[in-house]
Coordinates of C-alpha atoms in Angstrom, one line a residue:
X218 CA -3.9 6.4 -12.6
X219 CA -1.2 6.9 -10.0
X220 CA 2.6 7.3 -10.7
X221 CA 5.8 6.9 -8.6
X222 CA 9.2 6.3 -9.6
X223 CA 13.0 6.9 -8.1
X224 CA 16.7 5.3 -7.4
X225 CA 18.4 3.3 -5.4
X226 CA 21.6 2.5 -5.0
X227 CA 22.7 -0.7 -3.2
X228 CA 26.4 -2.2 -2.8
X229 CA 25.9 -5.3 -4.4
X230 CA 26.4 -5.9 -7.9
X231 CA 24.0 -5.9 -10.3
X232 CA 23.7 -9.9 -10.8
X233 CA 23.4 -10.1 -7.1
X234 CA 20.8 -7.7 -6.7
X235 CA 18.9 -9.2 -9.8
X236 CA 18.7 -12.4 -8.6
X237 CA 17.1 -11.0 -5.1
X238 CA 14.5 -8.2 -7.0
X239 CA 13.7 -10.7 -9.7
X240 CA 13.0 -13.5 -6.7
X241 CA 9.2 -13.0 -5.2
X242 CA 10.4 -15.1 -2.1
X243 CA 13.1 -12.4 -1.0
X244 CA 10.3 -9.9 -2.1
X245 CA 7.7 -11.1 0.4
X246 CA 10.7 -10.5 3.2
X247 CA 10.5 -7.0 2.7
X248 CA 7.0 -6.1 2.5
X249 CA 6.1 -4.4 5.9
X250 CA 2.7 -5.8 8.1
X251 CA 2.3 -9.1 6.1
X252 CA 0.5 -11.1 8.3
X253 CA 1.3 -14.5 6.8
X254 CA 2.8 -15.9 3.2
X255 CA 0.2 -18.0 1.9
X256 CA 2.4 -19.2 -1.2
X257 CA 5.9 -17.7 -1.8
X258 CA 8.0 -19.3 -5.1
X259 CA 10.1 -17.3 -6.8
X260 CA 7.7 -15.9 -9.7
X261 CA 4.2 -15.9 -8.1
X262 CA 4.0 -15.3 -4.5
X263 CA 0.5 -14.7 -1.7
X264 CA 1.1 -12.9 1.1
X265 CA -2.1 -11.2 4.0
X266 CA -1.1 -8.3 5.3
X267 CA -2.9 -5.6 7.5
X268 CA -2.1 -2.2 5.9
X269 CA -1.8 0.8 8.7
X270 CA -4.1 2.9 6.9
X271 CA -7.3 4.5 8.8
X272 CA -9.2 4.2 5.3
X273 CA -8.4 0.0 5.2
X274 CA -8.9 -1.7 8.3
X275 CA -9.1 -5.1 7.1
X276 CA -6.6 -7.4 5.8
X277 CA -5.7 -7.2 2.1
X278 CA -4.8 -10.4 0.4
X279 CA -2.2 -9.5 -2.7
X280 CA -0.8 -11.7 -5.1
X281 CA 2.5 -10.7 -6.5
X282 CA 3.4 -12.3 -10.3
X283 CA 6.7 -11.7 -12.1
X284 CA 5.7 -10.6 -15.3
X285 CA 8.8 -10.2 -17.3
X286 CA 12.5 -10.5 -16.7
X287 CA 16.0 -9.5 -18.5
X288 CA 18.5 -10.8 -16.8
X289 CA 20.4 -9.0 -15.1
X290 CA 19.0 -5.7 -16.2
X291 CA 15.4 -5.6 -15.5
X292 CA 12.2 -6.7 -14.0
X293 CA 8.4 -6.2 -13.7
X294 CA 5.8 -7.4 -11.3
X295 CA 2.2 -7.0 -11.3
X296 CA 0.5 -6.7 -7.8
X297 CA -3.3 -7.7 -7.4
X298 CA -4.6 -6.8 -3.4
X299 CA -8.2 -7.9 -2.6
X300 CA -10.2 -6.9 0.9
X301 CA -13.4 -6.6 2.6
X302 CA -15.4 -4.2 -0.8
X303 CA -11.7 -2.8 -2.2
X304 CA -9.1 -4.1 -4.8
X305 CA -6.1 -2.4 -6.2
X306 CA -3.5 -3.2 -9.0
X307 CA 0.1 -2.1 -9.5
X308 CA 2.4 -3.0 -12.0
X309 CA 6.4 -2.1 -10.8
X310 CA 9.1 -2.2 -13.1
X311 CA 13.2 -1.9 -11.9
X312 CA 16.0 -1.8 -14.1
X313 CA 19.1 -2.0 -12.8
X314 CA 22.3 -1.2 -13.6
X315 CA 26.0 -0.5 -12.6
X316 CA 27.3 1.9 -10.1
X317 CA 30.6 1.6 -9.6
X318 CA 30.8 -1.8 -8.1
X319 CA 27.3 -2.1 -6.4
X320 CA 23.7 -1.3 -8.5
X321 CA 21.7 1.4 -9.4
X322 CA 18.4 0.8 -9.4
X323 CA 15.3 2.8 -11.3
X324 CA 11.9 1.9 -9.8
X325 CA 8.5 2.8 -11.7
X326 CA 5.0 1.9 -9.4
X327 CA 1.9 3.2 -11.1
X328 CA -1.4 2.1 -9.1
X329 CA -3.5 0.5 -12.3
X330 CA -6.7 0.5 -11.2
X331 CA -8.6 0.8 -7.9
X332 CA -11.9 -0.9 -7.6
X333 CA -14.8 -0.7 -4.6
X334 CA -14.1 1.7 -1.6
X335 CA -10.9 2.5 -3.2
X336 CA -12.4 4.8 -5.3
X337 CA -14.1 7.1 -3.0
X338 CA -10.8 7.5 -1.4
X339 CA -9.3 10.9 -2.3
X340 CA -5.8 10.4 -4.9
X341 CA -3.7 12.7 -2.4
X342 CA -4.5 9.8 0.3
X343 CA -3.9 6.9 -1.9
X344 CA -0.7 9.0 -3.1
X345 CA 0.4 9.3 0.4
X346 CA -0.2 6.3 2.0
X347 CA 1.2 4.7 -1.3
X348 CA 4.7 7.0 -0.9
X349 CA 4.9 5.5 2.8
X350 CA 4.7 1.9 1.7
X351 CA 7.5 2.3 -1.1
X352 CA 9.9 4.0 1.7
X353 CA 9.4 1.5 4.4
X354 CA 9.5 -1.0 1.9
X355 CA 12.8 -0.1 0.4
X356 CA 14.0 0.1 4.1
X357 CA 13.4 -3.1 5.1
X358 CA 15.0 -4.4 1.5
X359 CA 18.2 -2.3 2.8
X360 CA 17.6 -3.9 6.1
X361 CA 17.5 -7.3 4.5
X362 CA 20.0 -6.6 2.1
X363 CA 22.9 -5.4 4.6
X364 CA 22.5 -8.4 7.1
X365 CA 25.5 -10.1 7.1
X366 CA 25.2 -13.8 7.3
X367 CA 25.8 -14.9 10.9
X368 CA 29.3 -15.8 12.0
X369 CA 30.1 -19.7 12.7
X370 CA 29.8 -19.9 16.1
X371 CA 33.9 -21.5 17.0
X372 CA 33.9 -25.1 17.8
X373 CA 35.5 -26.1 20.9

């Protein structure tokens, strides 16, 4: 239906970043206006979230499942959202690989399916408001990525 894809390249290596893309509880971290995690393990995860979007102004409940790994190379999650007359599916695939010492990373997102008032919605809108959600998204996985780990506070 719809397609999106791109790279990114992060500093860690490539079993590092594996183990966070391939891990639905760091994924929930990213995702921007979730609302609350309903169930977060590391291959199925349930998060509410109220999208920004003047054609959705109810919360969306989406269920994220891994649906096939390769260590360290690759992953692919489906995405199911569900709200007040719309649903939505979206299967993402990454595959990663090196870049110099950090990780490359090749992202597909194609939107499967859009049910209810979804479908009235004109493509370019869904396209667009779909583009935003991928680039804050992989902002606040830079975000997350780059913290570093607080500093023992010195005994004294």
């Amino acid at each position: 239906m719809l397609h999106f894809e791109g790279d990114k390249d992060f500093p860690q290596p490539p079993a590092e970043s594996w183990a966070k893309f391939s891990d639905l509880r760091f994924i929930v971290q990213c995702i921007p206006d979730v609302e609350a995690v309903l169930k977060a393990e590391a291959s199925e995860a349930q998060i509410k979230l109220r999208p920004g979007f003047s054609f959705v102004r109810s919360t969306l409940e989406i269920t994220l499942r891994v649906l096939e790994t390769a260590p360290p190379n690759s992953t692919r999650i489906a995405a199911h959202s569900k709200g007040i007359g719309s649903t939505s599916d979206v299967e993402a695939s990454l595959l990663l690989t090196p870049r110099g010492d950090g990780t490359r990373i090749h992202w597909t997102a194609d939107i499967t399916a859009l049910g209810g008032l979804l479908k009235a919605v004109p493509q370019g809108l869904i396209r667009g408001a779909a583009q935003k959600v991928v680039s804050d998204a992989w902002t606040s996985i830079e975000n997350r990525l780059n913290q570093s780990p607080p500093s023992p506070v010195p005994e004294q």
